[in-house]
């Protein structure tokens, strides 16, 4: 750089002191930055002059008879970014000039319906407009509108996404290229993500995304941020939402500043609060929530190099239905038999016990460099701190002390190299190292459900995408991951020696420290995971394309599957992990036939998964404690098969009317025991008709119906238990599923002009229009209360 | 920003990583695992003392390990006398702590959130709660026990947390969560 300025300085001196020499030539060659190919027919102009030149078949150009001096050259070519360069001519000069063919790298990502994460993958996505509809809801709520995606709920605010019946550790959640680690192992642990910070959310079905991990047995959820145009601009938006049910809502604001140099910055903040929600017949006492989220981004978006830094903070406080806190199995029987929850008080904003309080910090820094004629290298470091506190109803001094208090610290360093100079063959490879530490914070007055542990991971992957011709592509990949977990845990001596026989199976874990009835151990496990993927895509006439994917994924057991050991109040069950649990290995096949057309489009996507060593949590017996009898749920491994089909259809009925529908069919089998798999989503279908009148303030009215059928295929884990008070056996029906339900929703929206260049969007929606009482099989609190009744929702979005 | 140096950024990232790895491994050598050992909310001992003049019968349940009741003991010091009225007093303790923690005091202090329920298979045995919480509803730490004709059977004592108060006197309809549930074999002679 210094040399450059020096040159300029010298040149300026020269041009001002010497007489004009006007017989110089300026020659050069124009090539593509990307793959060094010759650019033919690029036009060059010396600014503020009438001197033009065009590159020939060798990419060469020539200006003759120019005077010595400093010039600005403007280089233009179809499909390339116009480039301006400054040059000083003091003698005959030859210069190599490169142009960018890949405009989209610099500009705003224009999200098209067919923009895929990977050309061959089977995926569906939600764009900003759809995400805005869920501004006051959760990630799980937003995604469950997609076919094949459902949710596992604990009440109505703790919502876990489920893809093809699989959830928790079987789904990878990638937030802005960072894999989320937020103690996702528990059924009642929802991902800590504020969807308002995202621009696009993609669900990749099947295991074909090796870049992010080898354990995506169920699939992957990709949360992406917006890419900003390289121009000077300042803009923002505010969206506020108010709901009659829960008497609360949400306010989200964001402001973005971009510069022509490629620099950008964004600040976003969100506040959400709800009080007790209401079913058609009663208030759900203690079901409110409070959530504060904020995110900040800064970066430099250049073609050859750039960087970005991102920080987000999520603070959630969820009340858990008071009636769901029960003691023993008799309390559970009472709850199941009583149609109404035991506590139904008047509306309140109070968040009492039981509740969850969770904070999640995520920070990342990323830098990339594009290498001429080769590809792009990126390096990323990210750090996450997740603190989870769960409060139960407790006595005396422990009243305000959480029963679970865990802090999970994760940090990763990863590199990613995209070799994309060839149009036919693109390679992607990368390595990852990660260190994770869980701290079961002392002072809870309980044995921690998850022990202290350290986890070390290292992985490497390579994928190749080969374009056979303009309509056929292949993709193949391989990934290896090493992981090691070092835990420290106290076991009940009797359990260690008698119940599980660990003293003989794992004598190496014993430390020799025995404290009364407890034995202190240091379990250590090492896993080697391999995964692979194969993909094929072909486009046909009439906007039809076909995708075929195969994926091999393997997942090491998560800490709860290995170590959990304790009482879960809301479920009235004792949950036990086993040290003998090994990794699970899945073979996924998915095919998708798609027609991407606004007049009539469809997606028909059948899939088949075979999971070897599928880890499930099922009831295995009863233990009686001082609190009474509890079913014991133990993790075990079986061979499982899940298959089904997702179908989406869209049809333009007339200029103003549009139809959209989808149906998801799924069957899950426990092949080892020849019964159905537990917690599988039942058949559901959605139909909606929308009316749009663009000229009348973009008025849209949509009527939607969603029907969920009863799950008739469930494993029967019902049992009898002795009731000491009644002095007789009682039947505990924990397996039977609730009946089918059908809900109607109405959504209306209109856009108005506001300010000089801003706009104002008004939305009015009604959920559960007919105030139907129903229960959902995949809600863990279905034994205790109905789902939500009618809700009126008003949203105001202002763009400025 | 044109002069942005990519190598500097990478260096910065590297320094950040290394420092985080180092810092985290430093904080790693905490050995507080043994602190987690105690289950502070545990009720290990339930003692129901029935007194009628000099006639004292103690029903004592003990399970010092928590968890499964396989190793629990039930001790009944004698049989009750027919057609007699006893004064009953309950005491709950956590004997894993030293000295043993008297949990009855906590239950009494939070009397409006707790209630004991009694159920016996001996038809003539009636148990009446004689103490009350701040709202005038029964708690059940103190009771009056009247025996009728001779017989043998069981007596179940249940402590509920956050039951509906007032209620119809049966634990099934009172809801709440069960903190303790103990059954003794007793006889009336």
PDB file of C-alpha atoms in Angstrom, chain A residues 1 5 261 263 300 305-307 322 325-328 330-331 334 338 342-343 353 365-369 379-381 383 393-399 403 409 411-413 433-435 437-448 452 454 456 488-490 492 494 513 515 517-518 520 522 569 623-629 722 724-727, chain B residues 1-6 9-10 12-14 16-18 20-21 24-25 27-46 61 63-71 101 103 106-107 110 113-114 117-121 154-156 158-164 171-183:
ATOM      1  CA  UNK A   1       0.000   0.000   0.000  1.00  0.00           C
ATOM      2  CA  UNK A   5       0.890   5.928  -2.463  1.00  0.00           C
ATOM      3  CA  UNK A 261     -17.584   0.454   1.338  1.00  0.00           C
ATOM      4  CA  UNK A 263     -19.392  -2.060   6.062  1.00  0.00           C
ATOM      5  CA  UNK A 300     -17.466  -5.824   6.282  1.00  0.00           C
ATOM      6  CA  UNK A 305     -12.365 -10.540   1.899  1.00  0.00           C
ATOM      7  CA  UNK A 306     -14.633  -9.678   4.719  1.00  0.00           C
ATOM      8  CA  UNK A 307     -15.493 -10.315   8.295  1.00  0.00           C
ATOM      9  CA  UNK A 322     -49.057 -25.080  38.271  1.00  0.00           C
ATOM     10  CA  UNK A 325     -46.580 -30.153  39.475  1.00  0.00           C
ATOM     11  CA  UNK A 326     -47.553 -33.449  41.002  1.00  0.00           C
ATOM     12  CA  UNK A 327     -46.063 -35.795  43.516  1.00  0.00           C
ATOM     13  CA  UNK A 328     -46.514 -39.446  42.758  1.00  0.00           C
ATOM     14  CA  UNK A 330     -51.615 -41.367  42.366  1.00  0.00           C
ATOM     15  CA  UNK A 331     -51.507 -37.627  41.795  1.00  0.00           C
ATOM     16  CA  UNK A 334     -56.106 -37.929  39.774  1.00  0.00           C
ATOM     17  CA  UNK A 338     -60.151 -34.951  36.460  1.00  0.00           C
ATOM     18  CA  UNK A 342     -56.688 -28.726  39.939  1.00  0.00           C
ATOM     19  CA  UNK A 343     -55.688 -25.047  40.022  1.00  0.00           C
ATOM     20  CA  UNK A 353     -43.129 -21.866  40.624  1.00  0.00           C
ATOM     21  CA  UNK A 365     -16.492 -13.821  14.772  1.00  0.00           C
ATOM     22  CA  UNK A 366     -15.863 -14.874  11.210  1.00  0.00           C
ATOM     23  CA  UNK A 367     -13.466 -13.793   8.516  1.00  0.00           C
ATOM     24  CA  UNK A 368     -13.121 -14.896   4.913  1.00  0.00           C
ATOM     25  CA  UNK A 369     -10.745 -14.466   2.068  1.00  0.00           C
ATOM     26  CA  UNK A 379     -12.435 -19.092   9.667  1.00  0.00           C
ATOM     27  CA  UNK A 380     -14.981 -18.843  12.435  1.00  0.00           C
ATOM     28  CA  UNK A 381     -14.789 -18.849  16.192  1.00  0.00           C
ATOM     29  CA  UNK A 383     -18.720 -19.096  21.960  1.00  0.00           C
ATOM     30  CA  UNK A 393     -42.476 -26.044  44.262  1.00  0.00           C
ATOM     31  CA  UNK A 394     -40.244 -26.520  47.285  1.00  0.00           C
ATOM     32  CA  UNK A 395     -40.504 -26.183  51.039  1.00  0.00           C
ATOM     33  CA  UNK A 396     -38.957 -23.717  53.447  1.00  0.00           C
ATOM     34  CA  UNK A 397     -35.531 -22.243  52.803  1.00  0.00           C
ATOM     35  CA  UNK A 398     -35.167 -23.978  49.445  1.00  0.00           C
ATOM     36  CA  UNK A 399     -38.299 -22.267  48.100  1.00  0.00           C
ATOM     37  CA  UNK A 403     -33.793 -27.838  41.513  1.00  0.00           C
ATOM     38  CA  UNK A 409     -20.142 -23.434  28.047  1.00  0.00           C
ATOM     39  CA  UNK A 411     -16.650 -22.828  22.157  1.00  0.00           C
ATOM     40  CA  UNK A 412     -15.687 -23.909  18.677  1.00  0.00           C
ATOM     41  CA  UNK A 413     -13.203 -22.990  16.043  1.00  0.00           C
ATOM     42  CA  UNK A 433     -12.440 -28.284  17.087  1.00  0.00           C
ATOM     43  CA  UNK A 434     -14.786 -27.781  20.009  1.00  0.00           C
ATOM     44  CA  UNK A 435     -14.548 -27.746  23.760  1.00  0.00           C
ATOM     45  CA  UNK A 437     -17.954 -27.812  29.704  1.00  0.00           C
ATOM     46  CA  UNK A 438     -21.017 -28.428  31.812  1.00  0.00           C
ATOM     47  CA  UNK A 439     -21.100 -27.127  35.326  1.00  0.00           C
ATOM     48  CA  UNK A 440     -23.816 -28.442  37.616  1.00  0.00           C
ATOM     49  CA  UNK A 441     -23.863 -25.431  39.880  1.00  0.00           C
ATOM     50  CA  UNK A 442     -23.641 -26.367  43.544  1.00  0.00           C
ATOM     51  CA  UNK A 443     -26.247 -25.249  46.041  1.00  0.00           C
ATOM     52  CA  UNK A 444     -29.415 -26.661  44.550  1.00  0.00           C
ATOM     53  CA  UNK A 445     -29.794 -29.098  47.433  1.00  0.00           C
ATOM     54  CA  UNK A 446     -30.380 -31.952  45.005  1.00  0.00           C
ATOM     55  CA  UNK A 447     -28.306 -34.450  43.113  1.00  0.00           C
ATOM     56  CA  UNK A 448     -27.771 -32.865  39.727  1.00  0.00           C
ATOM     57  CA  UNK A 452     -20.267 -31.975  35.581  1.00  0.00           C
ATOM     58  CA  UNK A 454     -15.917 -31.814  29.869  1.00  0.00           C
ATOM     59  CA  UNK A 456     -13.780 -32.480  23.471  1.00  0.00           C
ATOM     60  CA  UNK A 488     -17.738 -36.648  37.344  1.00  0.00           C
ATOM     61  CA  UNK A 489     -20.728 -38.090  39.101  1.00  0.00           C
ATOM     62  CA  UNK A 490     -21.874 -39.472  42.428  1.00  0.00           C
ATOM     63  CA  UNK A 492     -25.990 -44.341  44.787  1.00  0.00           C
ATOM     64  CA  UNK A 494     -26.580 -49.682  45.696  1.00  0.00           C
ATOM     65  CA  UNK A 513     -14.065 -42.358  47.091  1.00  0.00           C
ATOM     66  CA  UNK A 515     -19.109 -41.175  50.957  1.00  0.00           C
ATOM     67  CA  UNK A 517     -24.243 -44.370  50.474  1.00  0.00           C
ATOM     68  CA  UNK A 518     -22.674 -42.523  47.532  1.00  0.00           C
ATOM     69  CA  UNK A 520     -17.831 -40.892  43.405  1.00  0.00           C
ATOM     70  CA  UNK A 522     -15.326 -40.461  36.757  1.00  0.00           C
ATOM     71  CA  UNK A 569     -41.937 -33.686  38.826  1.00  0.00           C
ATOM     72  CA  UNK A 623     -40.245 -47.540  42.251  1.00  0.00           C
ATOM     73  CA  UNK A 624     -41.868 -46.641  45.549  1.00  0.00           C
ATOM     74  CA  UNK A 625     -40.261 -43.818  47.487  1.00  0.00           C
ATOM     75  CA  UNK A 626     -41.256 -41.762  50.525  1.00  0.00           C
ATOM     76  CA  UNK A 627     -43.262 -39.620  48.077  1.00  0.00           C
ATOM     77  CA  UNK A 628     -45.172 -42.658  46.847  1.00  0.00           C
ATOM     78  CA  UNK A 629     -44.958 -44.767  43.713  1.00  0.00           C
ATOM     79  CA  UNK A 722     -51.276 -49.948  44.336  1.00  0.00           C
ATOM     80  CA  UNK A 724     -52.345 -47.071  49.614  1.00  0.00           C
ATOM     81  CA  UNK A 725     -55.267 -44.834  50.476  1.00  0.00           C
ATOM     82  CA  UNK A 726     -57.842 -46.742  48.467  1.00  0.00           C
ATOM     83  CA  UNK A 727     -56.080 -49.977  49.392  1.00  0.00           C
TER      84      UNK A 727
ATOM     85  CA  UNK B   1     -11.596  -0.114   5.580  1.00  0.00           C
ATOM     86  CA  UNK B   2      -9.938  -0.779   2.291  1.00  0.00           C
ATOM     87  CA  UNK B   3      -6.804  -1.422   4.249  1.00  0.00           C
ATOM     88  CA  UNK B   4      -8.538  -4.064   6.362  1.00  0.00           C
ATOM     89  CA  UNK B   5      -5.985  -6.713   6.981  1.00  0.00           C
ATOM     90  CA  UNK B   6      -7.308 -10.214   6.867  1.00  0.00           C
ATOM     91  CA  UNK B   9      -8.415 -10.521  11.795  1.00  0.00           C
ATOM     92  CA  UNK B  10      -7.337 -14.140  11.732  1.00  0.00           C
ATOM     93  CA  UNK B  12      -7.333 -11.757  16.526  1.00  0.00           C
ATOM     94  CA  UNK B  13      -9.601 -14.756  16.170  1.00  0.00           C
ATOM     95  CA  UNK B  14      -6.760 -17.066  17.039  1.00  0.00           C
ATOM     96  CA  UNK B  16      -9.478 -15.024  21.222  1.00  0.00           C
ATOM     97  CA  UNK B  17      -9.719 -18.778  20.844  1.00  0.00           C
ATOM     98  CA  UNK B  18      -6.516 -19.556  22.596  1.00  0.00           C
ATOM     99  CA  UNK B  20     -10.813 -18.788  25.832  1.00  0.00           C
ATOM    100  CA  UNK B  21      -9.464 -22.311  25.720  1.00  0.00           C
ATOM    101  CA  UNK B  24     -11.847 -22.332  30.388  1.00  0.00           C
ATOM    102  CA  UNK B  25      -9.332 -25.014  31.155  1.00  0.00           C
ATOM    103  CA  UNK B  27     -11.687 -22.751  35.557  1.00  0.00           C
ATOM    104  CA  UNK B  28     -11.983 -26.444  34.922  1.00  0.00           C
ATOM    105  CA  UNK B  29     -10.062 -27.745  37.885  1.00  0.00           C
ATOM    106  CA  UNK B  30     -12.863 -27.101  40.357  1.00  0.00           C
ATOM    107  CA  UNK B  31     -13.615 -30.168  42.366  1.00  0.00           C
ATOM    108  CA  UNK B  32     -16.942 -29.324  43.837  1.00  0.00           C
ATOM    109  CA  UNK B  33     -18.543 -32.594  42.756  1.00  0.00           C
ATOM    110  CA  UNK B  34     -18.692 -33.886  46.295  1.00  0.00           C
ATOM    111  CA  UNK B  35     -20.721 -30.845  47.336  1.00  0.00           C
ATOM    112  CA  UNK B  36     -23.575 -32.142  45.219  1.00  0.00           C
ATOM    113  CA  UNK B  37     -23.913 -35.209  47.412  1.00  0.00           C
ATOM    114  CA  UNK B  38     -26.787 -34.294  49.687  1.00  0.00           C
ATOM    115  CA  UNK B  39     -30.467 -34.352  48.913  1.00  0.00           C
ATOM    116  CA  UNK B  40     -31.617 -31.543  51.197  1.00  0.00           C
ATOM    117  CA  UNK B  41     -35.354 -31.917  50.761  1.00  0.00           C
ATOM    118  CA  UNK B  42     -35.384 -35.549  51.724  1.00  0.00           C
ATOM    119  CA  UNK B  43     -37.793 -36.803  54.346  1.00  0.00           C
ATOM    120  CA  UNK B  44     -36.085 -39.812  55.900  1.00  0.00           C
ATOM    121  CA  UNK B  45     -38.140 -40.298  59.037  1.00  0.00           C
ATOM    122  CA  UNK B  46     -41.842 -40.074  59.789  1.00  0.00           C
ATOM    123  CA  UNK B  61     -40.928 -44.997  59.262  1.00  0.00           C
ATOM    124  CA  UNK B  63     -35.537 -44.684  54.929  1.00  0.00           C
ATOM    125  CA  UNK B  64     -32.126 -43.078  55.198  1.00  0.00           C
ATOM    126  CA  UNK B  65     -31.063 -43.542  51.568  1.00  0.00           C
ATOM    127  CA  UNK B  66     -33.963 -41.862  49.838  1.00  0.00           C
ATOM    128  CA  UNK B  67     -35.021 -43.343  46.512  1.00  0.00           C
ATOM    129  CA  UNK B  68     -36.478 -46.823  46.545  1.00  0.00           C
ATOM    130  CA  UNK B  69     -38.135 -48.098  49.720  1.00  0.00           C
ATOM    131  CA  UNK B  70     -36.456 -51.513  49.474  1.00  0.00           C
ATOM    132  CA  UNK B  71     -34.344 -50.743  52.521  1.00  0.00           C
ATOM    133  CA  UNK B 101     -33.525 -31.434  60.428  1.00  0.00           C
ATOM    134  CA  UNK B 103     -39.160 -30.730  58.662  1.00  0.00           C
ATOM    135  CA  UNK B 106     -41.306 -25.976  57.845  1.00  0.00           C
ATOM    136  CA  UNK B 107     -44.650 -27.641  57.225  1.00  0.00           C
ATOM    137  CA  UNK B 110     -46.186 -23.007  55.562  1.00  0.00           C
ATOM    138  CA  UNK B 113     -49.684 -24.738  51.634  1.00  0.00           C
ATOM    139  CA  UNK B 114     -49.599 -28.157  53.286  1.00  0.00           C
ATOM    140  CA  UNK B 117     -54.366 -36.788  55.060  1.00  0.00           C
ATOM    141  CA  UNK B 118     -55.071 -40.000  56.940  1.00  0.00           C
ATOM    142  CA  UNK B 119     -56.770 -43.120  55.668  1.00  0.00           C
ATOM    143  CA  UNK B 120     -57.243 -46.431  57.443  1.00  0.00           C
ATOM    144  CA  UNK B 121     -58.644 -49.751  56.346  1.00  0.00           C
ATOM    145  CA  UNK B 154     -53.365 -50.287  57.630  1.00  0.00           C
ATOM    146  CA  UNK B 155     -52.977 -46.601  58.313  1.00  0.00           C
ATOM    147  CA  UNK B 156     -51.744 -44.396  55.468  1.00  0.00           C
ATOM    148  CA  UNK B 158     -50.041 -38.523  53.168  1.00  0.00           C
ATOM    149  CA  UNK B 159     -48.468 -35.074  53.169  1.00  0.00           C
ATOM    150  CA  UNK B 160     -49.617 -32.900  50.296  1.00  0.00           C
ATOM    151  CA  UNK B 161     -47.905 -29.742  49.095  1.00  0.00           C
ATOM    152  CA  UNK B 162     -50.235 -27.066  47.724  1.00  0.00           C
ATOM    153  CA  UNK B 163     -53.498 -29.008  48.021  1.00  0.00           C
ATOM    154  CA  UNK B 164     -56.782 -27.245  47.447  1.00  0.00           C
ATOM    155  CA  UNK B 171     -56.317 -36.627  49.472  1.00  0.00           C
ATOM    156  CA  UNK B 172     -57.584 -37.687  46.045  1.00  0.00           C
ATOM    157  CA  UNK B 173     -59.805 -34.633  45.690  1.00  0.00           C
ATOM    158  CA  UNK B 174     -57.397 -32.215  47.333  1.00  0.00           C
ATOM    159  CA  UNK B 175     -54.923 -32.371  44.431  1.00  0.00           C
ATOM    160  CA  UNK B 176     -51.498 -30.935  45.125  1.00  0.00           C
ATOM    161  CA  UNK B 177     -48.268 -32.859  44.975  1.00  0.00           C
ATOM    162  CA  UNK B 178     -47.396 -35.635  47.374  1.00  0.00           C
ATOM    163  CA  UNK B 179     -44.354 -34.927  49.532  1.00  0.00           C
ATOM    164  CA  UNK B 180     -44.692 -38.074  51.657  1.00  0.00           C
ATOM    165  CA  UNK B 181     -46.844 -41.184  51.628  1.00  0.00           C
ATOM    166  CA  UNK B 182     -46.314 -43.846  54.295  1.00  0.00           C
ATOM    167  CA  UNK B 183     -48.406 -46.903  55.190  1.00  0.00           C
TER     168      UNK B 183
END
